[in-house]
Amino acid sequence: MQIIPVILSGGMGARLWPLSRQARPKQFLELAGEESLIVATTRRVTNPARFSRPVFVCNDDHRFMVAEQLRDAGLVPCDILLEPEARNTAAAIAAAAAHVEAAHGGDAIMLVLPSDHLIRDNSEFLAAVDIAAQAAVAGRIVTFGIHADGPETGYGYIESGNPAAGIVGANDIVRFTEKPDKKTATGFVESGRHFWNGGIFALSAKTAAGAFDVARPGMFAVARRAVAESKRDLDFIRLDAGAYAEFPVESFDRLVMEKSTLGAVVPVDMGWSDIGSWDAIWRVLPHDDDGNACVGDVVLSGSRNCLVHSEHGLVTMVGVEGLVVVATDDSVLVMDRDLSQDLRGIVDALQADRRPEVETANTVHRPWGSYQDIDRGAGFRAKRITVRPGGRLSLQRHERRAEHWVVVDGVAHVTKGDREIVLEANQSIYIPAGENHRLENRADTDIHLIEVQTGDYLEEDDIERLEDSYGRID
């Protein structure tokens, strides 16, 4: 039986700020290993004997990061569906089911996976997939019930009932409970009947169609229209914006699972974590003899049970306990580890103040590479720019700024007006305001250059794209 993985890549991961940002959320970060979470999730279901190539559903702003990380890891998607706007998991799963139905038929079995969860026991995961797939063929909507090792209040819980008819290893679902208080969660763990809701689902496309129409009549017709009227854009499929806007902003659990009589749960102990908070990160990282988990340039003395993550500079701590300290090149977080679930309040306040640190980091990723702000002041802004092999900036011009480029490493092909110039290390070029220009890397190694902008306005919206290889011309 071929199973079609559907990998959902949405959300910001606000409780992992300042590492996770709106422009680069947690699924694209290497938080618990050498690969990003989305790459690890994809690799977990990359086995042609068992799985078809996966379908991704992601935010339009993240499309190039999805494609780039998969390409760098040697992973090939089937399709990448682009949401015109974020409308939670019910809309994403409905659109994916309509796409799978159109491409593979109603009997096709989908395995819906969040892109930002950690699973450490792959054999247990695959065994649970086999059980879930059998139940999905029988018309059930299956979710994975994670064995609860403590009374977590940040997770949803599933109460398991009688064995599911004809499916060994699956049980009927009695009820869902979303984020209970500590006392209730403790009772759930002690009962032996309650499991954490891992947010992983298995179901056929035709079962999805019926379940959505029971939960919200006409909703799956909207999903089919969003797919039928979609547009192909390079390697992506843009779901129709008008149809997509008709979806309710609701989770799949609440809209479908809590109302369906088809629900079944497969209990599994597979080393799962949603790593949705800094405390959860601390739990999955290696510890020193004092219980500290450290990433980056960190020196501790007399400190216990702390998580310290430094992406920028040396961090030292003396005589503290149970803290989270995260240092990036533009922000520092210091927090009691036990209050990790409360970080969202700070992020909400920063968003209300329109602080750029919530949206982007100093290193900004583009489909051709990345840039990092080095310095800025009155009338100037300096960046370090990296252009990947094959990367090609848009043919563009700026109204209010000039640019000076100095190549540090690599070979840059520069278009300036009607001329093409080749620059090597230690060579430079001046691009005056209003001049058409482009930068391109035709070699097999990165280009590194320093860009100094001068002018009376130096923000990113002072750009007119005349031609773009990545479809970014409005």
PDB file of C-alpha atoms in Angstrom, residues 12-22 278 326 331-336 339-359:
ATOM      1  CA  MET A  12       5.547  30.796  13.574  1.00  0.00           C
ATOM      2  CA  GLY A  13       6.622  28.879  16.683  1.00  0.00           C
ATOM      3  CA  ALA A  14       6.197  31.965  18.880  1.00  0.00           C
ATOM      4  CA  ARG A  15       7.286  30.127  22.035  1.00  0.00           C
ATOM      5  CA  LEU A  16      10.726  29.617  20.463  1.00  0.00           C
ATOM      6  CA  TRP A  17      11.419  33.297  19.854  1.00  0.00           C
ATOM      7  CA  PRO A  18      13.964  34.821  19.299  1.00  0.00           C
ATOM      8  CA  LEU A  19      15.285  31.917  17.200  1.00  0.00           C
ATOM      9  CA  SER A  20      11.933  31.308  15.493  1.00  0.00           C
ATOM     10  CA  ARG A  21      10.623  34.306  13.560  1.00  0.00           C
ATOM     11  CA  GLN A  22       7.678  34.869  11.233  1.00  0.00           C
ATOM     12  CA  TRP A 278      12.340  26.224  25.260  1.00  0.00           C
ATOM     13  CA  VAL A 326      18.958  32.652  24.022  1.00  0.00           C
ATOM     14  CA  SER A 331      17.931  39.945  20.585  1.00  0.00           C
ATOM     15  CA  VAL A 332      18.522  38.281  23.952  1.00  0.00           C
ATOM     16  CA  LEU A 333      15.930  36.258  25.866  1.00  0.00           C
ATOM     17  CA  VAL A 334      16.307  35.512  29.594  1.00  0.00           C
ATOM     18  CA  MET A 335      13.498  33.455  31.132  1.00  0.00           C
ATOM     19  CA  ASP A 336      12.629  31.052  33.926  1.00  0.00           C
ATOM     20  CA  LEU A 339       7.570  29.705  32.355  1.00  0.00           C
ATOM     21  CA  SER A 340       8.356  28.649  28.784  1.00  0.00           C
ATOM     22  CA  GLN A 341       4.677  28.408  27.897  1.00  0.00           C
ATOM     23  CA  ASP A 342       4.252  32.111  28.795  1.00  0.00           C
ATOM     24  CA  LEU A 343       6.672  33.439  26.179  1.00  0.00           C
ATOM     25  CA  ARG A 344       3.859  34.016  23.683  1.00  0.00           C
ATOM     26  CA  GLY A 345       2.713  37.007  25.749  1.00  0.00           C
ATOM     27  CA  ILE A 346       6.028  38.798  25.156  1.00  0.00           C
ATOM     28  CA  VAL A 347       5.894  37.979  21.451  1.00  0.00           C
ATOM     29  CA  ASP A 348       2.332  39.327  21.221  1.00  0.00           C
ATOM     30  CA  ALA A 349       3.477  42.549  22.907  1.00  0.00           C
ATOM     31  CA  LEU A 350       6.393  42.899  20.492  1.00  0.00           C
ATOM     32  CA  GLN A 351       4.041  42.363  17.552  1.00  0.00           C
ATOM     33  CA  ALA A 352       1.673  45.010  18.901  1.00  0.00           C
ATOM     34  CA  ASP A 353       4.631  47.413  19.034  1.00  0.00           C
ATOM     35  CA  ARG A 354       5.555  46.459  15.439  1.00  0.00           C
ATOM     36  CA  ARG A 355       9.020  45.374  16.502  1.00  0.00           C
ATOM     37  CA  PRO A 356      10.970  44.012  13.514  1.00  0.00           C
ATOM     38  CA  GLU A 357      12.667  41.421  15.726  1.00  0.00           C
ATOM     39  CA  VAL A 358       9.465  39.355  15.621  1.00  0.00           C
ATOM     40  CA  GLU A 359       9.285  39.320  11.834  1.00  0.00           C
TER      41      GLU A 359
END
